[in-house]
Amino acid sequence: MAVICAFSMWKITVFVLQGVTPDEVGTTVFLGCVTMVRVFVLIAVASVIWVPVGVWIGLRPEAARIVQPVAQFMAAFPANLLFPPAVSGIVVLRLDPDIWLSPLMILGTQWYILFNVIAGASTIPGELRDIGANLGVRGWLWWRRIALPAVFPFYMTGAVTASGGSWNASIVAELANWGDTTLKAHGLGAYIAEATAVGDFHRIVLGIAVMSAFVVFINRLFWHPLYILAERKFRLG
Amino acid sequence: MLDGIDFTLAEGEIIGLLGRSGSGKSTLLRSIAGLAPPSAGSVIYLGNEVTAPPSGITMVFQGFALFPWLTVLENVQLGLEALGLSTGELHRRAIEAIDLIGLDGFESAYPRELSGGMRQRVGFARALVVHPNILLMDEPFSALDVLTAETLRTDFLDLWSEGQLPIKGVILVTHNIEEAVLMCDRIFIFGSNPGRILNEIKVELPHPRARLDPAFRDLVERIYVEMTTQAVSVHAGRRTEYFPGTGIGTILPHVSSNSLAGQRSFARPAPTSARTIYGNDEGMRVRTALVVSKFQLFQVVCRQLP
């Protein structure tokens, strides 16, 4: 397995360096960092919005029964169908693409956070909620000690999925067309999309290789340890 | 579904709610704790009606209900944090409570590292540390093995008798007759369908109570007879055929042979008095009227289908 990987990586490097300068590899890595920052910020914003909503819904079985299938449908719905009106809006209002194309990346993937948190909140044991009510735990203390730790493992699942999906979506979201206007945000997704449009295989392979490397490293160094923590400390029962 | 529950808890006593599973005792306890408001009737605590969980009443659960992501100390501190005490004060009181129930040294352990008995001790510490007026216990020793349960019971009674527990009254829900006689000063026997108080028994044995004491055994026997006798008379007269239409398993109503012979008309016996009212000056009154929730109606309808 390791031999195959090493061989493939060597082949890729040789192929890429045939068509691009080493400087451009550096630029690509920098663009990857830009997209990475964008993805993290978007995940954070989506979490701040959808985690409280998800907990509120999950604690009410009636609401959960209605909302859960809707959220799952929204997650499966192809988000790029909603791109044209958004892009036209950005063009007409002359907004900065670097900021305003970003929400398109999270449009389809934020629902993963929502329905995982709903699932988590609906499985909080009744006795734990009773103790919280009995001791008068309210407000931020309730969130800090009871609700957020309880949904943490589920939130982790949702966040990892949303993050991966957003990286993929960056390829179609960072470079958007409207008529003969092209909107471009700085980032690795735009780089790959441009290279694809032109058909420059060296750059396509470089871009995808860099993106894959970024995602793998982020998973190993950031998501995986957090997931282990969630399993060890926060899992009920 | 509870009917006509009316009792008062006075200061310094342990009350037991004894009954089979499903007789509504846990529901009643939750109503008292403010966790399940009654559909009709009211729970009055210190002169005010209970609509939300009142401060001054805490609960201990059968399943311990500890937060797995908090250490023992953090679990115990939770109630104090909710009261808004300063960090030093709440640390001191939490350590005090943990020492009291005998878990000194386990402050930074997580619940999954503890045995069942130790977890329930943490549950007690958490309930006691806020100095409640009334402690509610919902079958607290049922999930423990016999020896651990006995240890915890005797430890609890020792602390209670010495006055070291900062509480004024206890309501204990149990299905274990011996446990009720061991711990309680007054026992209310619950019947089911609907849940109501069948009888009240005062236990005047001095602490510490011995299970082999003749007076103890008499009381247990008496309660056992009460609980099983009532069950029979409740079902008499109801058709409960095992195989519908064959008459097999039908419980026949109690009818005197005189009325069978036509010499005396059948008179319905007076219903047993199910209410006991105590006029203590301080305490708590519980009044719950007959309620038929939509869920219960659904259950009743189902039973009538073949």
XYZ file of C-alpha atoms in Angstrom:
543
model
C 0.000 0.000 0.000
C 2.750 2.404 1.001
C 4.686 1.480 -2.117
C 1.720 2.283 -4.355
C 1.218 5.632 -2.630
C 4.857 6.575 -2.885
C 4.959 5.608 -6.539
C 1.795 7.622 -7.328
C 3.104 10.668 -5.510
C 6.353 10.503 -7.434
C 4.495 10.211 -10.712
C 2.277 13.158 -9.846
C 5.201 15.326 -8.871
C 7.028 14.564 -12.090
C 3.936 15.261 -14.176
C 3.124 18.510 -12.419
C 6.611 19.896 -12.569
C 6.609 19.377 -16.297
C 3.965 22.037 -16.693
C 4.413 24.475 -13.828
C 7.216 26.222 -12.083
C 7.980 25.441 -8.424
C 6.922 29.025 -7.661
C 3.446 28.215 -8.758
C 3.337 25.258 -6.396
C 4.034 27.723 -3.615
C 1.237 29.992 -4.854
C -1.132 27.073 -4.918
C -0.314 26.223 -1.326
C -0.989 29.832 -0.376
C -4.343 29.730 -2.171
C -5.066 26.523 -0.271
C -4.498 28.387 2.968
C -6.953 31.067 1.864
C -9.633 28.496 1.127
C -8.862 26.738 4.417
C -9.429 29.936 6.374
C -12.633 30.494 4.448
C -13.925 26.990 5.227
C -13.130 27.293 8.950
C -14.821 30.674 9.225
C -17.892 29.375 7.429
C -18.100 26.283 9.630
C -17.799 28.487 12.700
C -20.554 30.835 11.517
C -22.843 27.957 10.557
C -22.216 26.319 13.946
C -23.053 29.457 15.874
C -26.338 29.714 13.974
C -27.432 26.098 13.664
C -26.256 24.478 16.920
C -28.646 26.478 19.155
C -31.472 25.942 16.664
C -30.692 22.232 16.452
C -30.644 21.833 20.229
C -33.940 23.727 20.555
C -35.578 21.505 17.947
C -34.039 18.264 19.213
C -35.395 18.804 22.712
C -38.946 18.959 21.357
C -39.939 15.610 19.812
C -42.837 17.093 17.835
C -40.637 19.696 16.191
C -37.854 17.182 15.595
C -40.211 14.831 13.808
C -41.127 17.555 11.340
C -37.782 19.269 10.885
C -35.439 16.272 10.699
C -36.575 14.978 7.269
C -36.632 18.540 5.928
C -33.032 19.120 7.010
C -31.935 15.844 5.488
C -33.650 16.748 2.248
C -31.949 20.143 2.214
C -28.587 18.443 2.706
C -29.207 16.199 -0.279
C -30.548 18.980 -2.493
C -27.960 20.121 -5.062
C -26.976 23.538 -3.825
C -25.600 24.743 -7.146
C -29.148 25.091 -8.431
C -29.422 28.028 -6.048
C -26.215 29.632 -7.263
C -27.544 31.669 -10.240
C -29.848 33.978 -8.248
C -27.123 34.466 -5.632
C -24.479 35.253 -8.245
C -26.768 37.637 -10.086
C -27.397 39.396 -6.801
C -23.687 39.817 -6.179
C -23.170 41.191 -9.697
C -26.081 43.611 -9.527
C -25.226 44.895 -6.060
C -21.495 45.022 -6.889
C -20.511 43.088 -3.780
C -17.024 41.804 -3.032
C -16.807 38.226 -4.380
C -14.183 37.228 -1.835
C -16.701 37.680 0.951
C -20.007 37.097 -0.761
C -19.250 34.010 -2.842
C -18.211 32.214 0.343
C -21.701 31.508 1.719
C -22.386 29.519 -1.437
C -19.807 27.022 -0.239
C -21.688 26.320 2.950
C -25.166 26.551 1.469
C -25.590 22.844 0.925
C -23.401 21.547 3.729
C -24.658 23.532 6.732
C -27.592 21.133 7.019
C -25.263 18.339 8.081
C -24.523 20.303 11.216
C -28.215 20.954 11.802
C -29.596 17.457 11.528
C -26.728 15.845 13.421
C -27.229 18.274 16.306
C -30.982 17.612 16.222
C -30.278 13.883 16.424
C -27.887 14.471 19.312
C -30.248 16.672 21.272
C -33.125 14.240 20.888
C -31.096 11.456 22.484
C -30.226 13.344 25.668
C -31.591 11.090 28.442
C -34.673 12.461 30.177
C -33.088 12.029 33.596
C -30.229 14.378 32.752
C -32.682 17.024 31.605
C -34.712 16.471 34.784
C -31.654 16.964 36.970
C -30.848 20.166 35.118
C -34.379 21.452 35.685
C -34.409 20.260 39.286
C -31.158 22.034 40.198
C -32.278 25.187 38.445
C -29.496 25.164 35.863
C -30.355 27.856 33.335
C -28.912 30.125 30.678
C -25.251 29.947 29.726
C -24.503 27.482 32.564
C -27.059 25.081 31.082
C -25.453 25.359 27.644
C -21.923 24.993 28.997
C -22.525 22.029 31.342
C -25.439 20.159 29.802
C -26.551 20.925 26.241
C -23.272 21.534 24.403
C -21.333 18.604 25.914
C -24.272 16.303 25.243
C -24.430 17.152 21.531
C -20.658 17.456 21.080
C -20.029 14.017 19.492
C -22.940 14.527 17.111
C -21.807 18.040 16.305
C -18.345 16.666 15.491
C -19.819 14.273 12.944
C -21.806 17.067 11.353
C -18.890 19.505 11.312
C -16.464 17.051 9.718
C -18.998 16.207 7.003
C -19.814 19.865 6.420
C -16.145 20.773 6.231
C -15.397 18.094 3.639
C -18.421 19.091 1.616
C -17.427 22.744 1.707
C -13.950 21.984 0.379
C -15.599 20.233 -2.549
C -18.058 23.038 -3.047
C -15.239 25.580 -3.219
C -14.409 24.353 -6.697
C -17.807 25.440 -8.010
C -18.397 28.331 -5.666
C -15.195 30.340 -5.847
C -15.542 30.862 -9.581
C -19.047 31.732 -10.741
C -20.440 32.904 -14.057
C -23.401 35.103 -14.785
C -23.970 35.751 -18.414
C -20.635 37.077 -19.599
C -19.537 38.234 -16.137
C -17.149 36.016 -14.225
C -16.883 36.374 -10.468
C -13.744 35.060 -8.899
C -12.751 34.754 -5.262
C -9.184 34.111 -4.195
C -8.745 30.479 -3.370
C -7.772 27.012 -4.415
C -11.233 26.189 -5.708
C -11.102 29.035 -8.185
C -7.651 27.902 -9.251
C -8.891 24.399 -10.013
C -12.030 25.679 -11.743
C -10.015 28.009 -13.978
C -7.570 25.288 -14.884
C -10.466 22.960 -15.694
C -12.120 25.539 -17.924
C -8.915 25.997 -19.878
C -7.997 22.316 -19.866
C -4.559 22.743 -18.345
C -3.982 19.271 -16.946
C -0.782 20.097 -15.111
C -2.517 22.792 -13.096
C -5.613 20.669 -12.543
C -3.552 17.856 -11.064
C -1.514 20.290 -8.991
C -4.613 21.971 -7.627
C -6.376 18.747 -6.742
C -3.254 17.249 -5.208
C -2.767 20.308 -3.009
C -6.435 20.321 -2.002
C -6.332 16.640 -1.102
C -3.180 17.181 0.918
C -4.822 20.053 2.806
C -7.942 18.038 3.604
C -5.963 15.010 4.759
C -3.694 17.068 6.994
C -6.585 18.999 8.512
C -8.401 15.743 9.203
C -5.397 14.145 10.833
C -4.254 17.122 12.857
C -7.529 18.795 13.762
C -10.721 16.773 13.292
C -9.449 13.363 14.277
C -8.077 14.343 17.730
C -11.281 16.249 18.433
C -13.316 13.228 17.428
C -11.282 10.992 19.731
C -11.901 13.471 22.545
C -15.614 13.466 21.800
C -15.780 9.689 21.900
C -13.746 9.372 25.068
C -15.167 12.115 27.225
C -18.597 13.020 25.940
C -20.198 9.796 24.801
C -23.153 8.841 26.990
C -23.350 5.358 28.420
C -53.507 8.717 36.250
C -53.770 9.648 39.868
C -56.884 10.114 41.925
C -57.467 11.958 45.148
C -53.946 12.108 46.548
C -53.859 14.264 49.649
C -51.061 14.140 52.198
C -48.848 16.452 54.162
C -45.142 16.138 54.800
C -44.119 17.498 58.190
C -40.670 18.553 59.267
C -38.246 15.871 60.363
C -39.962 12.878 58.859
C -39.337 10.411 56.074
C -42.422 9.519 54.087
C -42.548 6.423 51.940
C -44.676 5.972 48.828
C -44.947 2.234 48.445
C -46.623 0.495 45.561
C -46.260 -1.721 42.556
C -44.671 -0.501 39.361
C -47.126 1.586 37.429
C -49.127 2.780 40.386
C -48.224 6.365 39.698
C -45.805 6.978 42.543
C -42.996 8.184 40.281
C -45.455 10.412 38.435
C -46.531 11.861 41.762
C -42.925 12.466 42.741
C -42.269 14.260 39.481
C -45.331 16.429 40.067
C -43.993 17.340 43.488
C -40.628 18.172 41.954
C -42.314 20.397 39.429
C -41.155 18.299 36.494
C -44.592 17.075 35.414
C -47.388 19.524 36.192
C -50.673 17.777 37.041
C -53.470 18.140 34.501
C -55.827 18.958 37.316
C -55.276 19.744 40.966
C -52.294 21.395 42.530
C -49.111 20.864 44.467
C -48.566 23.412 47.196
C -45.096 23.991 48.628
C -44.534 26.519 51.410
C -47.848 28.110 50.597
C -47.181 28.585 46.898
C -48.369 26.491 44.025
C -45.665 24.543 42.222
C -45.577 25.187 38.472
C -41.844 24.957 37.796
C -39.143 23.111 39.713
C -38.967 25.028 42.997
C -35.735 25.694 44.792
C -35.580 23.823 48.063
C -36.598 20.496 46.562
C -34.007 18.191 45.003
C -34.199 14.694 43.628
C -32.169 11.518 43.589
C -32.849 9.144 40.706
C -32.779 5.401 40.309
C -30.373 5.604 37.377
C -28.018 8.036 39.165
C -28.327 10.637 36.359
C -24.719 11.832 36.599
C -23.216 13.837 33.757
C -20.532 11.629 32.210
C -18.431 14.564 31.023
C -18.141 16.149 34.465
C -15.952 14.930 37.294
C -17.444 14.040 40.665
C -16.594 17.497 41.983
C -18.104 19.238 38.957
C -21.266 17.123 39.189
C -21.703 18.041 42.838
C -20.897 21.705 42.180
C -23.536 22.036 39.478
C -26.398 22.917 41.809
C -24.236 25.459 43.620
C -23.151 27.033 40.348
C -26.816 27.427 39.464
C -27.293 29.286 42.748
C -24.536 31.701 41.782
C -22.162 31.266 44.700
C -18.558 32.446 44.575
C -15.940 29.983 43.372
C -14.271 29.544 46.750
C -17.589 29.025 48.552
C -18.913 26.478 46.111
C -15.655 24.546 46.116
C -15.671 24.409 49.906
C -19.276 23.258 50.155
C -18.847 20.675 47.419
C -15.802 19.172 49.154
C -17.771 19.141 52.405
C -20.661 17.248 50.816
C -18.330 14.756 49.135
C -16.626 14.078 52.465
C -19.988 13.668 54.166
C -21.153 10.882 51.879
C -17.790 9.153 52.039
C -16.194 9.773 48.651
C -13.184 11.683 49.917
C -10.390 11.408 47.357
C -12.593 10.801 44.332
C -13.202 14.435 43.440
C -11.504 14.286 40.053
C -12.838 10.883 39.003
C -15.324 10.571 36.176
C -18.628 8.703 36.742
C -17.684 5.833 34.448
C -14.734 5.101 36.720
C -17.005 4.610 39.715
C -19.087 1.669 40.880
C -22.862 1.878 41.147
C -22.851 2.548 44.865
C -20.316 5.330 44.507
C -22.287 6.902 41.687
C -25.409 7.001 43.824
C -23.374 8.584 46.624
C -22.423 11.315 44.161
C -26.114 11.650 43.349
C -26.838 12.134 47.045
C -24.021 14.632 47.456
C -25.288 16.629 44.506
C -28.803 16.702 45.936
C -27.708 17.562 49.458
C -25.057 20.177 48.768
C -27.638 22.855 47.955
C -29.208 22.394 51.410
C -32.720 21.648 50.187
C -35.757 21.559 52.443
C -37.147 18.377 50.958
C -35.260 15.489 49.369
C -37.171 13.357 46.883
C -35.851 9.883 46.173
C -37.178 7.833 43.267
C -36.250 4.202 44.039
C -32.668 5.273 44.755
C -31.381 1.845 45.786
C -33.133 -0.292 43.181
C -30.289 -0.268 40.694
C -27.719 -1.378 43.255
C -26.803 -4.834 44.431
C -28.217 -5.961 47.773
C -25.145 -5.361 49.914
C -24.287 -1.967 48.441
C -27.902 -0.887 48.787
C -27.954 -1.929 52.429
C -24.718 -0.050 53.109
C -26.086 3.090 51.524
C -29.376 2.809 53.391
C -27.742 2.446 56.767
C -25.273 5.242 56.025
C -28.146 7.502 55.019
C -30.136 6.649 58.129
C -27.102 7.186 60.350
C -26.534 10.654 58.939
C -30.244 11.445 59.147
C -30.538 10.326 62.776
C -27.475 12.295 63.794
C -28.912 15.362 62.113
C -25.947 15.736 59.803
C -28.074 15.921 56.672
C -29.017 19.528 55.921
C -32.580 18.561 54.935
C -35.908 18.811 56.719
C -37.999 16.100 55.110
C -37.679 13.163 52.741
C -40.147 11.541 50.365
C -39.020 8.087 49.302
C -40.621 6.151 46.460
C -40.039 2.416 46.566
C -41.524 -0.944 45.667
C -39.548 -2.731 48.393
C -41.669 -3.225 51.504
C -38.738 -3.935 53.813
C -36.910 -0.855 52.614
C -39.966 1.256 53.324
C -40.353 -0.135 56.848
C -36.626 0.244 57.471
C -36.437 3.870 56.487
C -39.807 5.594 56.755
C -41.804 7.156 59.551
C -45.023 7.018 57.591
C -45.811 4.803 54.633
C -48.518 5.456 52.076
C -49.540 2.360 50.209
C -50.433 3.036 46.590
C -52.864 1.129 44.471
C -53.107 1.258 40.713
C -55.921 1.857 38.250
C -56.274 4.652 39.204
C -53.245 5.489 41.322
C -54.497 6.382 44.752
C -53.524 6.038 48.385
C -54.979 2.808 49.732
C -53.775 3.183 53.270
C -51.395 5.002 55.540
C -49.226 3.177 58.018
C -47.248 4.806 60.799
C -43.958 3.170 61.671
C -43.050 3.941 65.253
C -40.103 1.625 65.664
C -36.996 3.322 67.036
C -33.861 3.698 64.893
C -31.735 1.659 64.227
C -34.348 -0.839 63.075
C -33.550 -4.530 62.913
C -35.049 -6.613 60.122
C -35.402 -9.650 62.390
C -37.209 -7.715 65.110
C -40.708 -9.230 65.586
C -42.403 -5.847 65.411
C -40.583 -5.145 62.134
C -41.622 -8.462 60.635
C -45.221 -7.976 61.768
C -45.354 -4.646 60.029
C -43.891 -6.031 56.828
C -46.405 -8.854 56.919
C -49.263 -6.475 57.508
C -48.256 -4.257 54.616
C -47.805 -7.235 52.338
C -51.302 -8.461 53.164
C -52.709 -4.984 52.599
C -51.115 -4.674 49.216
C -52.113 -8.088 47.963
C -55.597 -8.159 49.477
C -56.544 -4.868 47.944
C -55.404 -6.089 44.547
C -57.860 -8.963 44.675
C -60.841 -6.872 45.698
C -60.123 -4.327 42.985
C -60.298 -6.968 40.312
C -63.303 -8.863 41.669
C -66.311 -8.484 39.497
C -64.316 -7.630 36.389
C -64.422 -9.940 33.463
C -60.869 -10.815 32.544
C -61.179 -13.907 30.452
C -58.029 -15.498 29.166
C -59.881 -16.942 26.177
C -62.737 -14.622 25.273
C -66.110 -16.260 25.292
C -65.061 -19.431 27.095
C -65.332 -18.075 30.629
C -61.898 -19.486 31.528
C -60.063 -17.212 33.961
C -63.031 -15.008 34.709
C -62.896 -13.566 38.212
C -66.359 -13.871 39.677
C -67.785 -11.059 41.794
C -68.190 -11.546 45.521
C -71.805 -12.473 46.051
C -73.333 -13.857 49.207
C -75.142 -17.143 48.886
C -78.215 -15.473 50.387
C -78.527 -13.106 47.503
C -77.963 -15.977 45.092
C -80.891 -17.683 46.738
C -82.890 -14.491 46.355
C -83.268 -13.802 50.072
C -81.277 -10.578 50.262
C -80.665 -7.792 47.819
C -77.074 -7.220 46.814
C -75.569 -4.151 48.502
C -72.425 -2.483 47.265
C -69.843 -2.164 50.078
C -68.676 1.294 51.097
C -65.529 2.320 49.263
C -62.344 2.298 51.344
C -61.355 5.710 52.548
C -58.432 6.790 50.468
C -57.668 10.116 52.057
C -55.694 11.019 55.068
C -55.356 14.596 56.088
C -52.834 15.721 58.612
C -52.966 19.150 60.098
C -49.335 19.961 60.654
C -48.329 23.559 60.801
C -45.323 23.339 58.518
C -45.092 21.168 55.524
C -46.367 20.424 52.167
C -49.753 19.383 50.825
C -50.383 17.481 47.661
C -53.760 17.405 46.037
C -54.193 15.680 42.725
C -57.656 15.150 41.324
C -58.791 12.577 38.826
C -57.155 13.192 35.514
C -57.721 11.398 32.286
C -55.154 12.519 29.797
C -55.608 11.833 26.110
C -52.982 9.118 26.397
C -54.884 7.312 29.145
C -58.100 7.497 27.133
C -56.321 5.790 24.297
C -55.119 3.046 26.617
C -58.605 2.443 28.007
C -60.141 2.179 24.557
C -57.534 -0.366 23.527
C -58.285 -2.616 26.455
C -61.882 -2.954 25.386
C -61.042 -4.323 21.972
C -61.119 -8.134 21.603
